[in-house]
Short mmCIF file of C-alpha atoms in Angstrom, two decimals:
data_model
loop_
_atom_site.label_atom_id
_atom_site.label_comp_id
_atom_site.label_asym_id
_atom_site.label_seq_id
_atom_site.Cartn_x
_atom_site.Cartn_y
_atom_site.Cartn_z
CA UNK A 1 13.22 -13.69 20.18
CA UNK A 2 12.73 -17.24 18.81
CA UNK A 3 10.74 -15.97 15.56
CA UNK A 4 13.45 -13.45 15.14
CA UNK A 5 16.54 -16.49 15.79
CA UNK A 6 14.27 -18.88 13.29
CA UNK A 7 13.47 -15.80 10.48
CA UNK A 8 17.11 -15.03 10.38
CA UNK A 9 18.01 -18.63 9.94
CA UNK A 10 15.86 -18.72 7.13
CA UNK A 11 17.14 -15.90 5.53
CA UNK A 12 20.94 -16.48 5.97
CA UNK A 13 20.07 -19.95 4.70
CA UNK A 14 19.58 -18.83 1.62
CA UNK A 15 21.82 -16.17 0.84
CA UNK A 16 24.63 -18.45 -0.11
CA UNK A 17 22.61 -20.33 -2.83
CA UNK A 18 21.84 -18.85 -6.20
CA UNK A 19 18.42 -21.33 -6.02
CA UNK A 20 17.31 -19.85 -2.69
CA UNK A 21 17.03 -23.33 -1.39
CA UNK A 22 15.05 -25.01 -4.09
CA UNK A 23 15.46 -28.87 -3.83
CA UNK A 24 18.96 -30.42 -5.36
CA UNK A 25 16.90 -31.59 -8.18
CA UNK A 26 15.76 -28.53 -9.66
CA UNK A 27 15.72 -29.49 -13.47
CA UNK A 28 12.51 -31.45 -12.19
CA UNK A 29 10.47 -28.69 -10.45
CA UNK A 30 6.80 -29.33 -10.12
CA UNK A 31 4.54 -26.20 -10.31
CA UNK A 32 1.69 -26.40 -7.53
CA UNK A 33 -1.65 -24.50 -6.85
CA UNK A 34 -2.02 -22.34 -4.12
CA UNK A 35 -4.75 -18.91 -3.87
CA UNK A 36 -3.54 -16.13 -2.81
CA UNK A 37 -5.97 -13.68 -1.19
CA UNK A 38 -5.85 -9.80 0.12
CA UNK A 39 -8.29 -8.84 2.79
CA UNK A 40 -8.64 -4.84 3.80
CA UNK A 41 -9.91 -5.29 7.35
CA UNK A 42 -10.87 -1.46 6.74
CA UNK A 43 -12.23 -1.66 3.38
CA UNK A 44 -13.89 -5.07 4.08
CA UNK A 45 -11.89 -6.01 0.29
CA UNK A 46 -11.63 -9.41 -0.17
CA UNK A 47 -9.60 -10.05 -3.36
CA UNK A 48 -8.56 -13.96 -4.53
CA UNK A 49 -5.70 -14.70 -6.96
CA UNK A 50 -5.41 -18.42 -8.45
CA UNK A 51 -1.17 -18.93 -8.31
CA UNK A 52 1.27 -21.06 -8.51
CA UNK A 53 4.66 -22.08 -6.64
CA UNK A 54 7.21 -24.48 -7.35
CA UNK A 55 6.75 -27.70 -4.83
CA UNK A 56 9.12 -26.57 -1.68
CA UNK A 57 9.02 -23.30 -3.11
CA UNK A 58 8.60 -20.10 -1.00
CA UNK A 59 6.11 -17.27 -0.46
CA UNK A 60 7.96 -14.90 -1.65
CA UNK A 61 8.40 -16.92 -4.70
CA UNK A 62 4.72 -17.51 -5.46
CA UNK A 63 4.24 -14.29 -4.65
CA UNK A 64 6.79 -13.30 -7.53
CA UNK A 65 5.30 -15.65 -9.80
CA UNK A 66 2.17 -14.13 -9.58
CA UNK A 67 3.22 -10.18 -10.24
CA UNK A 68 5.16 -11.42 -13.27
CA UNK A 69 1.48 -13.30 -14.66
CA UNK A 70 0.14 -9.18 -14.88
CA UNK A 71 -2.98 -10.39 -13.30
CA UNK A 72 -2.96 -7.00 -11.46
CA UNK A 73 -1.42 -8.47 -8.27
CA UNK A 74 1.37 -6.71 -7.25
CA UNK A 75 3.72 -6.33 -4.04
CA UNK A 76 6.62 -4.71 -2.78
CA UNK A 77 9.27 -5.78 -0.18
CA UNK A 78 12.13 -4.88 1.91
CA UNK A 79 15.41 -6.82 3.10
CA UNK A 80 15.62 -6.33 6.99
CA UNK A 81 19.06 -7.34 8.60
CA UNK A 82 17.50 -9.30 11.28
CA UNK A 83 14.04 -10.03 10.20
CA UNK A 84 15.10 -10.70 6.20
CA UNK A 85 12.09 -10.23 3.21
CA UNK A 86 9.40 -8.36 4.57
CA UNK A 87 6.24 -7.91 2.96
CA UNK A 88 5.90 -3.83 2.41
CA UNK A 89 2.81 -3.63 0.18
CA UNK A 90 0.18 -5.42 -1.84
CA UNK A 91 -1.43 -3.47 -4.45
CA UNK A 92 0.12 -0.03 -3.80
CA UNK A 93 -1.29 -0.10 -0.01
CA UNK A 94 1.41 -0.23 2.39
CA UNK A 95 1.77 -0.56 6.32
CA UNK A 96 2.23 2.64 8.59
CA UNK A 97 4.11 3.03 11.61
CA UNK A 98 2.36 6.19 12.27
CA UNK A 99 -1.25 4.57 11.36
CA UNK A 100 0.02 1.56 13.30
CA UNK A 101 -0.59 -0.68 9.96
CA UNK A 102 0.81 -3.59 8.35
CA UNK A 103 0.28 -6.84 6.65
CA UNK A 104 -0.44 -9.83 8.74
CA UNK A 105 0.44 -13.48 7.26
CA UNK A 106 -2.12 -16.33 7.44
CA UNK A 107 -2.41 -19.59 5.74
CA UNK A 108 -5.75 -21.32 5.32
CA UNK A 109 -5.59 -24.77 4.53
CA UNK A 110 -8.57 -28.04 4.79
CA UNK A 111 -10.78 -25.27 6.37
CA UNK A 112 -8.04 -24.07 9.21
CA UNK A 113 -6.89 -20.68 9.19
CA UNK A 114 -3.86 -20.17 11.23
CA UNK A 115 -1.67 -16.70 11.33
CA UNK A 116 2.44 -17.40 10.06
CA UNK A 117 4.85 -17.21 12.03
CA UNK A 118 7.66 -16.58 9.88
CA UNK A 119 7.88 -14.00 6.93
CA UNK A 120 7.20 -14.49 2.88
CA UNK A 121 11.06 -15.44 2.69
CA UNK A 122 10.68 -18.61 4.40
CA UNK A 123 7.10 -19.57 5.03
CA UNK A 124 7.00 -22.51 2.10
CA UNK A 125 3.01 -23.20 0.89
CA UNK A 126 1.74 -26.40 0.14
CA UNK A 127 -0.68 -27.56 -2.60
CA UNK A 128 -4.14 -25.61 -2.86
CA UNK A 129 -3.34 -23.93 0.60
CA UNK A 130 -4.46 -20.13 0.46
CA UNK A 131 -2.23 -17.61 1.69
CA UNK A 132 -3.66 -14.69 3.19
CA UNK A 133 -2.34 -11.16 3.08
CA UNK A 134 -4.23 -9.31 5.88
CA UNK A 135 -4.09 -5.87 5.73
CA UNK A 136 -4.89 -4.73 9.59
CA UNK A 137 -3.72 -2.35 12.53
CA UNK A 138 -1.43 -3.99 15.34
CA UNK A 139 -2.78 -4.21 18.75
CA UNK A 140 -2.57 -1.37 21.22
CA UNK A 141 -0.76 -2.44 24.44
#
């Protein structure tokens, strides 16, 4: 309930602004590093991507960023009413309900890998972090 509450936040948030939420000074945006890497837990395909995002940017902006550089990254998303932008699929491979797959977030960064807890829409990166799109099955209760 409280990742749902906090995602929603996020994404109402930034309906209302044509910037979605960059900082007031936005003639002076600073382009940062981050990697961005897809992992096939079923393939064992581990694919890196060197990217950029504007400083107190978001995911889903990096992520942009780098499918516009045609560096053969590319993604596709959905707008959920409650849960906002979410991830769909990374390089034509997309989640299954009826496979029980999906991409999983995770940030790496200074040698810790944890798993996100909020969506591409308002998960915002920070400077040579790598963001991990994990393509894996959920767990079966």
């Amino acid at each position: 309930m409280a990742l749902t509450a906090i995602t929603l936040l996020c994404f109402a948030a930034l309906l209302p602004f044509p910037g979605l939420g960059l900082p007031a000074d936005s003639g002076k945006l600073k382009q940062i590093p981050v990697m961005v890497t897809v992992k096939n837990d079923f393939t064992d395909e581990d694919v890196s991507y060197a990217a950029t995002v504007i400083e107190e940017g978001l995911m889903f902006g990096a992520l942009n960023h780098l499918q516009d550089s045609n560096t053969g990254f590319k993604f596709s998303y959905t707008i959920h009413k409650t849960f906002g932008i979410y991830l769909e699929s990374v390089n034509g491979l997309a989640g299954s309900d009826k496979d029980q797959t999906y991409w999983e977030l995770w940030s790496e960064k200074a040698g810790v890998t944890t798993r996100l807890e909020v969506g591409i829409g308002c998960y915002q990166p920070q400077r040579d972090e790598n963001l991990i799109l994990r393509f894996t099955k959920w767990p079966e209760n």
